[in-house]
Short mmCIF file of C-alpha atoms in Angstrom, two decimals:
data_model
loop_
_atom_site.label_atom_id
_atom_site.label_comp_id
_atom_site.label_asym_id
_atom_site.label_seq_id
_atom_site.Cartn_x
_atom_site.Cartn_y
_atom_site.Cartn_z
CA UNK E 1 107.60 10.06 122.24
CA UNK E 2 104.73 11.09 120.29
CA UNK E 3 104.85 11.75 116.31
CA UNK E 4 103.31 14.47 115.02
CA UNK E 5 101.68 14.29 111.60
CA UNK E 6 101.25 17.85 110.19
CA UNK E 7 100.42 16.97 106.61
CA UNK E 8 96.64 17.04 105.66
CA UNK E 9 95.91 18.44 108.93
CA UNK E 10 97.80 21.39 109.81
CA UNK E 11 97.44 22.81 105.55
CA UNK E 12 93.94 22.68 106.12
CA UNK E 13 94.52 24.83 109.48
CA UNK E 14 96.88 27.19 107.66
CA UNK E 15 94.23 27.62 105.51
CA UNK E 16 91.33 28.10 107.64
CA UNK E 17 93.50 30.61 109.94
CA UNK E 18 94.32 32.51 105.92
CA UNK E 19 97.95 31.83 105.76
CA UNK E 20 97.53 29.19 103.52
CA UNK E 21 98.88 29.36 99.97
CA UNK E 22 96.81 32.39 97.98
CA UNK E 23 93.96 30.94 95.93
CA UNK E 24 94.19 30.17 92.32
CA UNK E 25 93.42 32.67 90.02
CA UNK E 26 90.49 31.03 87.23
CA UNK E 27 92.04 31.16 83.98
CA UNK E 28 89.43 31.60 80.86
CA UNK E 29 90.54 32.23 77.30
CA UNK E 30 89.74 35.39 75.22
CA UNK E 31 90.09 33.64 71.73
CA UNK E 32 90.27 35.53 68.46
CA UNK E 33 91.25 34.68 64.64
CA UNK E 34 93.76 37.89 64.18
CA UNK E 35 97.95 38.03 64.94
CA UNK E 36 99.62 38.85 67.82
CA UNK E 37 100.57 42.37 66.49
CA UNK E 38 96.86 43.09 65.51
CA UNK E 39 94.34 45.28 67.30
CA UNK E 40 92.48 42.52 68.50
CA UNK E 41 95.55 41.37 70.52
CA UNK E 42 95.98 44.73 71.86
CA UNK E 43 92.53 44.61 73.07
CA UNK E 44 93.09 41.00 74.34
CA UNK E 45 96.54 42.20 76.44
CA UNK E 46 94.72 45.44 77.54
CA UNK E 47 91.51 43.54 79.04
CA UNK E 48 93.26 40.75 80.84
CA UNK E 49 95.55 43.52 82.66
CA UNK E 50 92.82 45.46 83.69
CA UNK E 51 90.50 41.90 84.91
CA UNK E 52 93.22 41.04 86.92
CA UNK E 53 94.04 43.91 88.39
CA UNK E 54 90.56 44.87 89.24
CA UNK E 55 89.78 41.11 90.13
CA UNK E 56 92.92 41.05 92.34
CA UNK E 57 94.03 38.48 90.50
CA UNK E 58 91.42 36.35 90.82
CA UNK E 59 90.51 36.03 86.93
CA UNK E 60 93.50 35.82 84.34
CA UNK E 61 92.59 35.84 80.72
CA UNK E 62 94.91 33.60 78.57
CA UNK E 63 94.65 34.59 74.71
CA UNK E 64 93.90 32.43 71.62
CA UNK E 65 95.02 33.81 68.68
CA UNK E 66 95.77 33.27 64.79
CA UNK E 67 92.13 31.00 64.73
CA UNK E 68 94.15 28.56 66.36
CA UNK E 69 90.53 27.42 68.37
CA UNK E 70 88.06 28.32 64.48
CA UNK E 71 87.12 30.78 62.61
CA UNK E 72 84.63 33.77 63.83
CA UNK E 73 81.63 31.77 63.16
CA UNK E 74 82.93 28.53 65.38
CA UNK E 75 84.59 30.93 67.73
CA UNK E 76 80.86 32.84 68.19
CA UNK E 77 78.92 29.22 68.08
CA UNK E 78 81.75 28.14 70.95
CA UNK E 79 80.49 30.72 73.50
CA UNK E 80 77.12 29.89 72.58
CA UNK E 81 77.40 26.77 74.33
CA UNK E 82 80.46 27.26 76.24
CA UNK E 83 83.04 25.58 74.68
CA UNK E 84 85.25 29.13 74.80
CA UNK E 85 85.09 31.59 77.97
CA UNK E 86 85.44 35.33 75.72
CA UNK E 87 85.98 35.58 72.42
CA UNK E 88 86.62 39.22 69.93
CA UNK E 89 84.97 39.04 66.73
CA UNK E 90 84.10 41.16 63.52
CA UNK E 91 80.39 41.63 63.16
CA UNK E 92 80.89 39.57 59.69
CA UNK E 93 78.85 36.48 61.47
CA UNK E 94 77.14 37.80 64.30
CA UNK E 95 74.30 38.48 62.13
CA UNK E 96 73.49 34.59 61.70
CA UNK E 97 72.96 34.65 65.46
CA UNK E 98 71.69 38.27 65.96
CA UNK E 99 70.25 39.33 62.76
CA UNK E 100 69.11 42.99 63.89
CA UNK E 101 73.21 43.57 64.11
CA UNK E 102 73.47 43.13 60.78
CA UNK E 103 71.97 46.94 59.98
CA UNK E 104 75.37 47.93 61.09
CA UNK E 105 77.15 46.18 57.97
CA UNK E 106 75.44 48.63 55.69
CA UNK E 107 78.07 50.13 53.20
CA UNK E 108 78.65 54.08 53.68
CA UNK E 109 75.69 53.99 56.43
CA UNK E 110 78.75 55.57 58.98
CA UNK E 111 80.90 58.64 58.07
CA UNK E 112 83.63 58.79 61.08
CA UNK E 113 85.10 56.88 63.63
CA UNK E 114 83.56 59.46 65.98
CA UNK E 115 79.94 58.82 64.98
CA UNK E 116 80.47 55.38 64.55
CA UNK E 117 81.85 55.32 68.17
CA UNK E 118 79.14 57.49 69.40
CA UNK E 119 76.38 55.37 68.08
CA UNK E 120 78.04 52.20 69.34
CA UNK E 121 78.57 53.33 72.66
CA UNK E 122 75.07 55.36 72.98
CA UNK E 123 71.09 54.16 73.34
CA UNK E 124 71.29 52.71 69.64
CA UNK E 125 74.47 50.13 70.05
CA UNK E 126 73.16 49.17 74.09
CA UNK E 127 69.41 48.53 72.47
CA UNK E 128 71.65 45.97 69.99
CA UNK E 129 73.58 44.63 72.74
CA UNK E 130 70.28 43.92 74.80
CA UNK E 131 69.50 41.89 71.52
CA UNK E 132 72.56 38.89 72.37
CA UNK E 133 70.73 36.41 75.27
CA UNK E 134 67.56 36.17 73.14
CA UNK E 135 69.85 34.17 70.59
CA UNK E 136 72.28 32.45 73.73
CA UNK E 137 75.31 34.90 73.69
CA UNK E 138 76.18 37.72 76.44
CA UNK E 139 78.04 40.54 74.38
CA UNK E 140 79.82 42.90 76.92
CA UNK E 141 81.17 45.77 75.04
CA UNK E 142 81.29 47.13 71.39
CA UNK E 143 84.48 47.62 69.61
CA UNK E 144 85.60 47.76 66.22
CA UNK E 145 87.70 46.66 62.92
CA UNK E 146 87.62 50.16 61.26
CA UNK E 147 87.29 51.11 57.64
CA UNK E 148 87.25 48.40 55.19
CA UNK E 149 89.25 48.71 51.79
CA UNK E 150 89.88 46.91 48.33
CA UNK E 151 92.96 45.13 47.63
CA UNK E 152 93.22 42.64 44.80
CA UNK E 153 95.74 41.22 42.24
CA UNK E 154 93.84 42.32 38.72
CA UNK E 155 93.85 46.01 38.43
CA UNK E 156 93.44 49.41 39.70
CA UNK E 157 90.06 50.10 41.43
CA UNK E 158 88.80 53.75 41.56
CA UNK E 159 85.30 53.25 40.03
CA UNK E 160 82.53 50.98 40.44
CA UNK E 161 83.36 49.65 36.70
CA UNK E 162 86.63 48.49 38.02
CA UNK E 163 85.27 45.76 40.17
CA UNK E 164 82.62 44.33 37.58
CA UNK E 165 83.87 40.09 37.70
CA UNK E 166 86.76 40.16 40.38
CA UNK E 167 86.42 37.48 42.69
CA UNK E 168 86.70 38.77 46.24
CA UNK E 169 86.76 36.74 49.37
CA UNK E 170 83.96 37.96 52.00
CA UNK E 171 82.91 37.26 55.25
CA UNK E 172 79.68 35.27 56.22
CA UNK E 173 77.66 38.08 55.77
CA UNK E 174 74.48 38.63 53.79
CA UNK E 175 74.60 42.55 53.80
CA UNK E 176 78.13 42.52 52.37
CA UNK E 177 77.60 39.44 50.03
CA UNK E 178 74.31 41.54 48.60
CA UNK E 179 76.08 44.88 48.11
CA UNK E 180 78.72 42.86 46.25
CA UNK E 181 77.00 41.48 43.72
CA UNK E 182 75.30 44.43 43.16
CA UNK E 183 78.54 46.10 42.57
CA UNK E 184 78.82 43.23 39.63
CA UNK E 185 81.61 41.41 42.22
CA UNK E 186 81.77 37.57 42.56
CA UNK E 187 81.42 37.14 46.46
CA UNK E 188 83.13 34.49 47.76
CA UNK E 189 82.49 33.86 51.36
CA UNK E 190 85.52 32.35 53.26
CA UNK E 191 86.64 31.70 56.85
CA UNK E 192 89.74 34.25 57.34
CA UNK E 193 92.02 31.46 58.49
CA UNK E 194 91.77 30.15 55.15
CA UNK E 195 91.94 33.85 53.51
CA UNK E 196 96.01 34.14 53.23
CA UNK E 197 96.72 30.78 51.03
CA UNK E 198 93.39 31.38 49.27
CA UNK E 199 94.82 34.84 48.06
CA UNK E 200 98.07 33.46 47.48
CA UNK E 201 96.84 30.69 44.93
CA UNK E 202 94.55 32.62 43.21
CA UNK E 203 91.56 30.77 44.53
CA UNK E 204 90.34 35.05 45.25
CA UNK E 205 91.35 37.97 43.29
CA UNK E 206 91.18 40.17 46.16
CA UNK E 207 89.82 40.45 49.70
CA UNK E 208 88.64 43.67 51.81
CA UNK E 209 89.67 44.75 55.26
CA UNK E 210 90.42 47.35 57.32
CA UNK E 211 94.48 48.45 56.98
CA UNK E 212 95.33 46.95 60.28
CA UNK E 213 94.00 43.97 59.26
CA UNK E 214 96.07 44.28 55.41
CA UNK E 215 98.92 45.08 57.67
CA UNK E 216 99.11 42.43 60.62
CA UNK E 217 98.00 39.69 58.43
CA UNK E 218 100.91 40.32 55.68
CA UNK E 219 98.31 40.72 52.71
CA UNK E 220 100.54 42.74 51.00
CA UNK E 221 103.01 39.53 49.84
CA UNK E 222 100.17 38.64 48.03
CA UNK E 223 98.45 41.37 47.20
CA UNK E 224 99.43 44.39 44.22
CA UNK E 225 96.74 46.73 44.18
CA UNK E 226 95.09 48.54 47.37
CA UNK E 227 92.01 50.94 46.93
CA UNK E 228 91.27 53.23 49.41
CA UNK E 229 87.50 52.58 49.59
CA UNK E 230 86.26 52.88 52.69
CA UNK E 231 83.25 51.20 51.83
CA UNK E 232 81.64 49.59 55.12
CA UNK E 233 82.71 50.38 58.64
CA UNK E 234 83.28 47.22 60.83
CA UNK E 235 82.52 46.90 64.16
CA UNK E 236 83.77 43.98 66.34
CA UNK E 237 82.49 42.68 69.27
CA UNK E 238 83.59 40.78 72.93
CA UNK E 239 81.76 38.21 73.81
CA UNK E 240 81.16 35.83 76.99
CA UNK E 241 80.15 33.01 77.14
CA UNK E 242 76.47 32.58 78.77
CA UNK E 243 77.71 29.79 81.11
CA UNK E 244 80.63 31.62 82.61
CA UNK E 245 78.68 34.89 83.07
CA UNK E 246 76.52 33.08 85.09
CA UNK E 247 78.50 31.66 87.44
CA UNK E 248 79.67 35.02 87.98
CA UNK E 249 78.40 37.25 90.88
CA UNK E 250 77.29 40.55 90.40
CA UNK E 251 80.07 42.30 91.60
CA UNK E 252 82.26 40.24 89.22
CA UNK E 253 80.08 40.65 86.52
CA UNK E 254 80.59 44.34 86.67
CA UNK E 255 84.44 43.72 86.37
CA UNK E 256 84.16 42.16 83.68
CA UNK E 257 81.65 44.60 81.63
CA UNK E 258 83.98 47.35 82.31
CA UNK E 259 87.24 45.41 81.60
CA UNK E 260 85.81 44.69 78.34
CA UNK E 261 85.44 48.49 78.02
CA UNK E 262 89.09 48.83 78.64
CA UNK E 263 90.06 46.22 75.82
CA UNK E 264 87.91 48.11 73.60
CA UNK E 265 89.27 51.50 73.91
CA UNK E 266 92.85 49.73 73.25
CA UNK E 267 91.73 48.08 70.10
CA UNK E 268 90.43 51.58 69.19
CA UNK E 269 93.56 52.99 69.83
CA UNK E 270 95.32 50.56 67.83
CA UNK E 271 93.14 50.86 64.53
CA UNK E 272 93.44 54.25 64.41
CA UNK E 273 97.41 54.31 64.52
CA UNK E 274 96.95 51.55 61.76
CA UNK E 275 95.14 53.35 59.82
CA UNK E 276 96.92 56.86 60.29
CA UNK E 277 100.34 55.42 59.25
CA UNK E 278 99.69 51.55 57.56
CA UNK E 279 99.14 52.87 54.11
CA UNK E 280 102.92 54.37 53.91
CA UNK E 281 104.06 51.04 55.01
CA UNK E 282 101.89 49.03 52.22
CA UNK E 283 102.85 51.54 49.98
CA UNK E 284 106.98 50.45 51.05
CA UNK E 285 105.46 46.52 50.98
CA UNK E 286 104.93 47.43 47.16
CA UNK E 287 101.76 47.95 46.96
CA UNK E 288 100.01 50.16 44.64
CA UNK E 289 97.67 52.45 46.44
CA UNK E 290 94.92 53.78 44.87
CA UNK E 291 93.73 56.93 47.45
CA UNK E 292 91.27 59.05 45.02
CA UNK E 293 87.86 57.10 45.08
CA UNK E 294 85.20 57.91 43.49
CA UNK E 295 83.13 57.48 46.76
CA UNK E 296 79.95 58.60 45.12
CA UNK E 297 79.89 56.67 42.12
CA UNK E 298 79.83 53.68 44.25
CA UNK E 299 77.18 54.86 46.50
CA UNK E 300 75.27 55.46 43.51
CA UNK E 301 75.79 51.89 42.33
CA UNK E 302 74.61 50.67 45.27
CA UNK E 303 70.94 52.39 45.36
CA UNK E 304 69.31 49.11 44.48
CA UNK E 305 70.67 46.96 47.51
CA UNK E 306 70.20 50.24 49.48
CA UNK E 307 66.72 50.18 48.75
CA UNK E 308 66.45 46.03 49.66
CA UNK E 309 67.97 46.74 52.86
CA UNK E 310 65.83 49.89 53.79
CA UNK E 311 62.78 47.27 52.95
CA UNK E 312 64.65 44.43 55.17
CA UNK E 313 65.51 47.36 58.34
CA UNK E 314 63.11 50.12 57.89
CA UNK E 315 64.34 53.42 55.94
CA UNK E 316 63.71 55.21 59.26
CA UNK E 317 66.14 52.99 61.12
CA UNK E 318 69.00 53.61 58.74
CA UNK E 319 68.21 57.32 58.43
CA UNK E 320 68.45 57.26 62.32
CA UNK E 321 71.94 55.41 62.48
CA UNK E 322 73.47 57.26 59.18
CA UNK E 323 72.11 60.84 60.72
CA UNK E 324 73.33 60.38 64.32
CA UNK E 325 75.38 63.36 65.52
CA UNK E 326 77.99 62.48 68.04
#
């Protein structure tokens, strides 16, 4: 009697005739430095369900959360040479690798979310994203942090008097760090894995961040005071990493571009709820919210970085951004 052997030979039949077993799906992280319950996440969930639905399950998207793979700056310089697959990141950094983003860090230069949104996702923000491979990075979709506000552990802030010497943790960021210290504020940049403990031993009086941010990163057990400032709208970013988009075909790059869209719109979503209803939970956290602002005063205060940065970006360019009607 003759033996059959099947092994080797009749699995790579199977799978030449297609009843093999189904192909692996490529898994690629989307890292970021924010909690599970934050907007980023959101964005993260959002954008893997729609990849692998559209991909039909041939790409799955694994997230990397809490900084567990660096701070924004490594996480940025890791899909730079493609050590991470996606990554979603403030713009805090991305102007040491794309400096003309940085006009977007401007304090007070956006009003709304809806012109902020409009100018992102219109001929101004594409021209910026067009601005990524010249400096090694493939940016697929804008998407945001919010409104930034005040919180610190010394006093009360309505007026720009109020901040004169607190020490206040920024991001890597030379717009912010400049309108800081022109405030009379003690900058102190700081990766925001290191932020929490920082805050909690008094290395910082204070930090600033949009509420979903004060809310999902539990800055309110070691924060007293939260002012309402509103001072700089933060965008945030997904990025790819040059050496996976390559390898990508066109087709796939497409699903990928308007995945990313998807994650943004969820992160969107998410920051607005945050900020619609996070101050009445701070405010039952304990802290002590300080909601009238004297927003002028502090845009007055800043007219001397306003008119560095209208040197550094053109007046016209600002004008155009701050003036945009969505």
């Amino acid at each position: 009697m003759k033996r059959y052997f099947a092994g080797p030979l009749l699995a790579a039949s199977l799978a030449l005739s297609g009843f093999g077993p189904a192909q692996a799906a490529t898994e690629l992280t989307i890292a970021h430095n924010l909690s599970p319950s934050s907007h980023y996440s959101a964005g993260a969930k959002a954008m893997a369900a729609d990849l692998a639905e559209r991909s039909g399950g041939k790409f799955k998207l694994v997230e990397s959360y809490g900084g567990s793979l660096g701070g924004e700056r490594e996480l940025t310089e890791g899909t730079q040479i493609g050590t991470i697959d996606l990554v979603i990141t403030s713009t805090g950094p991305i102007g040491n690798f794309v400096p003309d983003t940085l006009i977007l860090d401007i304090p007070f230069l956006f009003s709304s979310y809806d012109q902020a949104h409009a100018v992102l996702d219109g001929p101004i923000g594409q021209a910026l994203l067009e601005k990524f491979p010249e400096h090694g990075l493939k940016a697929l979709a804008w998407t945001e942090n919010g409104f930034r506000n005040l919180t610190n552990n010394v006093r009360p802030v309505k007026e720009p008097a109020d901040v004169v010497g607190l020490k206040v943790r920024t991001m890597e960021n030379d717009i912010h760090m400049e309108a800081f210290r022109t405030l009379g504020m003690l900058p102190t940049p700081m990766a925001f894995t290191e932020l929490f403990t920082a805050l909690e031993q008094g290395t910082v009086d204070g930090q600033e961040n949009p509420i979903g941010v004060i809310l999902s990163a539990n800055f309110a057990d070691v924060q007293k005071y939260l002012s309402l400032t509103q001072h700089v709208y933060s965008p945030a970013i997904i990025l790819i990493s040059p050496a996976v988009w390559n390898d990508l075909s066109e087709e796939e790059q497409g699903w990928f571009v308007e995945s990313a869209k998807v994650g943004s719109a969820a992160v969107r979503k998410k920051v607005r709820e945050d900020a619609d209803n996070g101050v009445a939970i701070l405010r039952d956290k304990g802290m002590q919210v300080v909601d009238q602002v004297d927003t002028a005063a502090f845009q007055e205060a800043l007219k001397p970085a306003f008119d560095k940065f209208s040197e550094q970006f053109g007046k016209e360019n600002i004008e155009a951004i701050r003036d945009y009607k969505p």
